[in-house]
Amino acid sequence: MNSHKKIYLFSNFLPGFSIEDPKRKYIYLLCYFGLFMAFLEFGQDYISSALNQNYFSVVQSLSYKLFWLLFAPFSIGLMYWFNNAASYNSTMVYGALSALLIVFITLAHLVVFSFLLFGISSLVYEDSWSIYYLLTEKLSTRLYIALPVYGIFSVLYYRSIQRNDRNQVKEQNQLKNITVKNGRTTTLVDVDAINWISSDGHYLSVHTETKEHVILDSLKSMITRLPNNFKRIHRSTIVNTDRIRKLKSRGNGDYDVIMDCGTTLRLSRNYTEPLRGQLL
């Protein structure tokens, strides 16, 4: 089993907040999005200036591109909220507070952007831009851009959290052992020791290196409780992919599955899709 290193960002100044796989990809996505849009607008400014034979100010053009670069840091506030707002049991309250936060962060984004432009103009130009003009101009020309971006980001990130929570619940509910009862004797079979499981009517045969155990269950029920390294390869077979030595094509879409123990199982063409990218 491959181990994955968890990477924690911003934890020093946002207590209780960490960006882990796959969550940190949203910060990267916003950084790439901001840089791409800034570069695109900068190029558009230059081309427009050249075509109209107007003076092109690099400083002025770049300063206005800060609008796009501010999305990443302000989105951290939204991520912090969604990561820590699970205590709200009321969906209506949670949704209303989330909507208000999106509006607040959007307005904060535009206000900070306006003050940054004001500060830059004060340093570069003798006559700085009016802060009132900047605020009103940005609210009228950038609000309709910033609000949908934060809204879409929030929906995508919230759905990602929900999906991760479901996966964590599934992992917690996964079997660690299978209980096998034989008369008055009860045996716990370690799931990691299982090579494959085959179905025979209402019973399942659990095959390990040393023994075959029979339990009353169904493959449909069993596969939902097993770890992700267990895949269904036939309507009557579940296999531990960690115990597969190799696959051999039959030339008709089916495969022979050669296990580490030497046993050959059949991989039906109808069950190959879950194994693509892993074994095929």
Short mmCIF file of C-alpha atoms in Angstrom, two decimals:
data_model
loop_
_atom_site.label_atom_id
_atom_site.label_comp_id
_atom_site.label_asym_id
_atom_site.label_seq_id
_atom_site.Cartn_x
_atom_site.Cartn_y
_atom_site.Cartn_z
CA MET A 1 0.00 0.00 0.00
CA ASN A 2 1.33 3.40 -0.92
CA SER A 3 1.53 5.97 1.84
CA HIS A 4 0.62 9.56 1.10
CA LYS A 5 2.27 12.51 2.81
CA LYS A 6 -0.17 15.07 4.17
CA ILE A 7 0.76 18.63 3.48
CA TYR A 8 -0.54 21.33 5.81
CA LEU A 9 -0.56 24.95 4.65
CA PHE A 10 -1.46 28.17 6.42
CA SER A 11 -1.84 26.31 9.74
CA ASN A 12 0.46 28.74 11.52
CA PHE A 13 -1.93 31.66 11.13
CA LEU A 14 -5.28 29.92 10.72
CA PRO A 15 -5.77 27.70 13.80
CA GLY A 16 -7.52 24.44 13.06
CA PHE A 17 -7.23 24.91 9.33
CA SER A 18 -5.24 22.67 7.05
CA ILE A 19 -5.35 22.05 3.34
CA GLU A 20 -4.91 18.39 2.57
CA ASP A 21 -5.27 16.32 -0.54
CA PRO A 22 -7.50 16.90 -2.38
CA LYS A 23 -8.50 20.20 -0.74
CA ARG A 24 -5.32 22.13 -1.48
CA LYS A 25 -5.93 21.65 -5.19
CA TYR A 26 -8.57 24.37 -4.97
CA ILE A 27 -6.00 26.91 -3.79
CA TYR A 28 -3.71 25.87 -6.63
CA LEU A 29 -6.63 26.08 -9.05
CA LEU A 30 -7.44 29.63 -7.96
CA CYS A 31 -3.77 30.65 -8.19
CA TYR A 32 -3.57 29.31 -11.74
CA PHE A 33 -6.91 30.91 -12.58
CA GLY A 34 -5.79 34.28 -11.21
CA LEU A 35 -2.45 34.20 -13.01
CA PHE A 36 -4.07 33.14 -16.27
CA MET A 37 -6.73 35.87 -16.15
CA ALA A 38 -4.15 38.49 -15.13
CA PHE A 39 -1.90 37.50 -18.02
CA LEU A 40 -4.86 37.47 -20.41
CA GLU A 41 -6.03 40.94 -19.36
CA PHE A 42 -2.48 42.32 -19.47
CA GLY A 43 -2.10 41.07 -23.03
CA GLN A 44 -5.48 42.51 -23.94
CA ASP A 45 -4.49 45.90 -22.52
CA TYR A 46 -1.26 45.90 -24.51
CA ILE A 47 -2.91 44.87 -27.78
CA SER A 48 -5.70 47.42 -27.34
CA SER A 49 -3.18 50.16 -26.60
CA ALA A 50 -1.07 49.23 -29.62
CA LEU A 51 -4.04 49.12 -31.98
CA ASN A 52 -5.38 52.45 -30.76
CA GLN A 53 -1.86 53.95 -30.58
CA ASN A 54 -2.36 54.95 -26.95
CA TYR A 55 0.28 55.17 -24.24
CA PHE A 56 0.64 51.84 -22.41
CA SER A 57 1.45 52.05 -18.70
CA VAL A 58 2.86 48.77 -17.45
CA VAL A 59 2.49 49.77 -13.79
CA GLN A 60 -1.13 50.80 -14.20
CA SER A 61 -2.02 47.68 -16.15
CA LEU A 62 -0.30 45.35 -13.68
CA SER A 63 -1.87 47.08 -10.67
CA TYR A 64 -5.34 46.41 -12.05
CA LYS A 65 -4.47 42.72 -12.41
CA LEU A 66 -4.25 42.44 -8.62
CA PHE A 67 -8.01 41.90 -8.81
CA TRP A 68 -7.46 38.37 -10.09
CA LEU A 69 -4.61 37.54 -7.73
CA LEU A 70 -6.71 38.37 -4.66
CA PHE A 71 -9.11 35.47 -5.25
CA ALA A 72 -6.75 32.86 -3.78
CA PRO A 73 -6.11 34.52 -0.37
CA PHE A 74 -9.73 35.58 0.12
CA SER A 75 -10.95 32.08 -0.74
CA ILE A 76 -9.05 30.75 2.27
CA GLY A 77 -11.70 32.44 4.42
CA LEU A 78 -14.42 30.49 2.63
CA MET A 79 -12.47 27.26 2.99
CA TYR A 80 -12.00 27.90 6.70
CA TRP A 81 -15.76 28.45 7.07
CA PHE A 82 -16.76 25.30 5.20
CA ASN A 83 -14.19 23.25 7.10
CA ASN A 84 -15.43 24.39 10.50
CA ALA A 85 -19.16 25.06 10.08
CA ALA A 86 -20.34 21.47 10.48
CA SER A 87 -21.86 22.33 13.87
CA TYR A 88 -24.83 24.05 12.23
CA ASN A 89 -27.56 21.42 12.16
CA SER A 90 -30.01 23.66 10.32
CA THR A 91 -29.46 23.56 6.57
CA MET A 92 -31.32 26.85 6.17
CA VAL A 93 -29.15 28.65 8.73
CA TYR A 94 -25.99 27.12 7.24
CA GLY A 95 -26.99 28.16 3.71
CA ALA A 96 -27.95 31.69 4.77
CA LEU A 97 -24.71 32.25 6.67
CA SER A 98 -22.70 30.84 3.76
CA ALA A 99 -24.44 33.20 1.32
CA LEU A 100 -23.81 36.19 3.60
CA LEU A 101 -20.16 35.22 3.94
CA ILE A 102 -19.78 34.97 0.16
CA VAL A 103 -21.23 38.48 -0.23
CA PHE A 104 -19.03 39.82 2.59
CA ILE A 105 -15.85 38.31 1.14
CA THR A 106 -16.75 39.63 -2.31
CA LEU A 107 -17.17 43.16 -0.94
CA ALA A 108 -13.98 42.84 1.14
CA HIS A 109 -12.14 41.73 -2.00
CA LEU A 110 -13.27 44.83 -3.90
CA VAL A 111 -12.53 47.18 -0.99
CA VAL A 112 -9.01 45.80 -0.51
CA PHE A 113 -8.45 45.93 -4.26
CA SER A 114 -9.52 49.59 -4.33
CA PHE A 115 -7.22 50.52 -1.45
CA LEU A 116 -4.32 48.70 -3.10
CA LEU A 117 -4.87 50.71 -6.27
CA PHE A 118 -5.07 53.89 -4.20
CA GLY A 119 -1.80 53.04 -2.45
CA ILE A 120 -0.01 52.22 -5.69
CA SER A 121 -1.25 55.40 -7.36
CA SER A 122 -0.08 57.46 -4.35
CA LEU A 123 3.42 56.01 -4.70
CA VAL A 124 3.70 56.21 -8.48
CA TYR A 125 1.70 59.26 -9.53
CA GLU A 126 1.69 62.82 -8.26
CA ASP A 127 -2.10 62.93 -8.40
CA SER A 128 -3.35 59.72 -6.82
CA TRP A 129 -6.62 58.14 -7.83
CA SER A 130 -9.61 59.04 -5.67
CA ILE A 131 -10.50 56.29 -3.21
CA TYR A 132 -14.20 57.14 -3.62
CA TYR A 133 -13.90 56.82 -7.39
CA LEU A 134 -12.07 53.51 -7.08
CA LEU A 135 -14.63 52.04 -4.67
CA THR A 136 -17.64 53.03 -6.75
CA GLU A 137 -15.96 52.07 -10.01
CA LYS A 138 -14.93 48.61 -8.77
CA LEU A 139 -18.33 47.92 -7.23
CA SER A 140 -19.99 48.78 -10.53
CA THR A 141 -17.57 46.97 -12.86
CA ARG A 142 -16.16 44.06 -10.85
CA LEU A 143 -18.94 42.96 -8.50
CA TYR A 144 -20.70 40.92 -11.17
CA ILE A 145 -17.42 39.06 -11.79
CA ALA A 146 -16.24 38.46 -8.23
CA LEU A 147 -19.58 37.31 -6.80
CA PRO A 148 -20.13 34.43 -9.28
CA VAL A 149 -16.50 33.32 -8.94
CA TYR A 150 -16.80 33.03 -5.16
CA GLY A 151 -20.23 31.43 -5.49
CA ILE A 152 -19.03 28.76 -7.92
CA PHE A 153 -15.92 28.14 -5.85
CA SER A 154 -18.03 27.69 -2.70
CA VAL A 155 -20.33 25.17 -4.37
CA LEU A 156 -17.42 23.14 -5.74
CA TYR A 157 -15.52 23.19 -2.46
CA TYR A 158 -18.60 22.32 -0.40
CA ARG A 159 -19.33 19.34 -2.66
CA SER A 160 -15.70 18.26 -2.32
CA ILE A 161 -15.99 18.31 1.48
CA GLN A 162 -19.21 16.30 1.36
CA ARG A 163 -17.59 13.73 -0.93
CA ASN A 164 -14.55 13.44 1.33
CA ASP A 165 -16.77 13.04 4.40
CA ARG A 166 -18.66 10.21 2.69
CA ASN A 167 -15.38 8.52 1.80
CA GLN A 168 -14.15 8.83 5.39
CA VAL A 169 -17.38 7.29 6.70
CA LYS A 170 -16.99 4.48 4.21
CA GLU A 171 -13.40 3.88 5.32
CA GLN A 172 -14.47 3.84 8.96
CA ASN A 173 -17.20 1.33 8.17
CA GLN A 174 -14.91 -0.94 6.19
CA LEU A 175 -14.36 -4.41 7.47
CA LYS A 176 -11.17 -5.18 9.35
CA ASN A 177 -12.11 -8.77 10.05
CA ILE A 178 -14.69 -11.25 8.83
CA THR A 179 -16.42 -13.33 11.47
CA VAL A 180 -16.67 -17.01 10.59
CA LYS A 181 -18.85 -19.24 12.76
CA ASN A 182 -18.44 -22.99 12.66
CA GLY A 183 -20.62 -24.60 15.28
CA ARG A 184 -19.52 -23.23 18.63
CA THR A 185 -16.26 -21.92 17.21
CA THR A 186 -15.92 -18.33 16.04
CA THR A 187 -12.93 -17.32 13.91
CA LEU A 188 -11.88 -13.81 12.94
CA VAL A 189 -10.35 -13.71 9.47
CA ASP A 190 -8.15 -10.67 8.79
CA VAL A 191 -9.40 -8.94 5.63
CA ASP A 192 -5.81 -8.32 4.48
CA ALA A 193 -5.22 -12.08 4.52
CA ILE A 194 -8.01 -12.75 2.00
CA ASN A 195 -6.98 -13.66 -1.54
CA TRP A 196 -10.43 -13.80 -3.09
CA ILE A 197 -14.08 -14.41 -2.28
CA SER A 198 -16.36 -16.56 -4.41
CA SER A 199 -20.12 -16.91 -4.34
CA ASP A 200 -22.05 -20.18 -4.16
CA GLY A 201 -25.75 -19.46 -3.87
CA HIS A 202 -26.47 -17.76 -0.54
CA TYR A 203 -23.00 -18.58 0.77
CA LEU A 204 -19.58 -17.06 0.23
CA SER A 205 -16.28 -18.90 0.21
CA VAL A 206 -13.51 -16.76 1.70
CA HIS A 207 -10.12 -17.94 0.43
CA THR A 208 -6.92 -17.22 2.35
CA GLU A 209 -3.43 -18.65 1.92
CA THR A 210 -4.11 -21.48 4.35
CA LYS A 211 -7.84 -22.12 4.44
CA GLU A 212 -11.26 -21.67 2.88
CA HIS A 213 -13.99 -20.25 5.12
CA VAL A 214 -17.72 -20.38 4.38
CA ILE A 215 -20.03 -17.59 5.53
CA LEU A 216 -23.66 -16.62 4.91
CA ASP A 217 -23.59 -13.36 2.93
CA SER A 218 -23.80 -11.93 -0.59
CA LEU A 219 -21.17 -10.44 -2.87
CA LYS A 220 -23.32 -7.34 -3.36
CA SER A 221 -23.35 -6.66 0.36
CA MET A 222 -19.74 -7.70 0.95
CA ILE A 223 -18.15 -5.46 -1.70
CA THR A 224 -19.61 -2.32 -0.09
CA ARG A 225 -17.85 -3.11 3.20
CA LEU A 226 -14.47 -4.17 1.89
CA PRO A 227 -11.46 -1.83 1.37
CA ASN A 228 -10.84 -0.30 -2.05
CA ASN A 229 -8.23 -2.89 -2.99
CA PHE A 230 -11.03 -5.46 -3.31
CA LYS A 231 -12.66 -5.46 -6.74
CA ARG A 232 -15.37 -7.53 -8.31
CA ILE A 233 -13.98 -9.33 -11.35
CA HIS A 234 -16.92 -11.64 -12.08
CA ARG A 235 -20.55 -11.92 -11.03
CA SER A 236 -19.42 -14.63 -8.61
CA THR A 237 -15.94 -13.40 -7.59
CA ILE A 238 -14.31 -10.61 -5.59
CA VAL A 239 -10.53 -10.44 -5.62
CA ASN A 240 -7.90 -8.75 -3.47
CA THR A 241 -5.96 -6.79 -6.10
CA ASP A 242 -2.90 -6.69 -3.83
CA ARG A 243 -2.64 -10.48 -4.28
CA ILE A 244 -2.72 -10.46 -8.09
CA ARG A 245 0.52 -11.51 -9.78
CA LYS A 246 -0.45 -10.81 -13.38
CA LEU A 247 -3.25 -10.71 -15.94
CA LYS A 248 -3.33 -12.72 -19.14
CA SER A 249 -5.70 -11.78 -21.95
CA ARG A 250 -7.95 -14.46 -23.41
CA GLY A 251 -8.29 -12.48 -26.64
CA ASN A 252 -12.05 -12.00 -26.30
CA GLY A 253 -12.14 -9.20 -23.73
CA ASP A 254 -11.85 -11.55 -20.77
CA TYR A 255 -8.66 -12.08 -18.75
CA ASP A 256 -7.08 -14.82 -16.67
CA VAL A 257 -6.16 -13.46 -13.25
CA ILE A 258 -3.07 -15.19 -11.90
CA MET A 259 -2.93 -14.90 -8.12
CA ASP A 260 0.24 -14.92 -6.01
CA CYS A 261 -0.77 -18.33 -4.71
CA GLY A 262 -0.89 -19.71 -8.27
CA THR A 263 -4.67 -19.92 -8.59
CA THR A 264 -6.18 -18.70 -11.86
CA LEU A 265 -9.44 -16.75 -11.75
CA ARG A 266 -11.51 -15.23 -14.52
CA LEU A 267 -11.89 -11.49 -15.08
CA SER A 268 -15.06 -10.92 -17.07
CA ARG A 269 -15.09 -8.18 -19.71
CA ASN A 270 -18.14 -6.73 -17.91
CA TYR A 271 -16.02 -6.01 -14.81
CA THR A 272 -12.87 -4.57 -16.38
CA GLU A 273 -13.78 -0.86 -16.05
CA PRO A 274 -13.04 -0.52 -12.27
CA LEU A 275 -9.58 -2.03 -12.89
CA ARG A 276 -8.56 0.29 -15.72
CA GLY A 277 -5.59 2.41 -14.75
CA GLN A 278 -4.81 0.04 -11.89
CA LEU A 279 -4.23 -3.35 -13.48
CA LEU A 280 -5.19 -2.83 -17.13
#
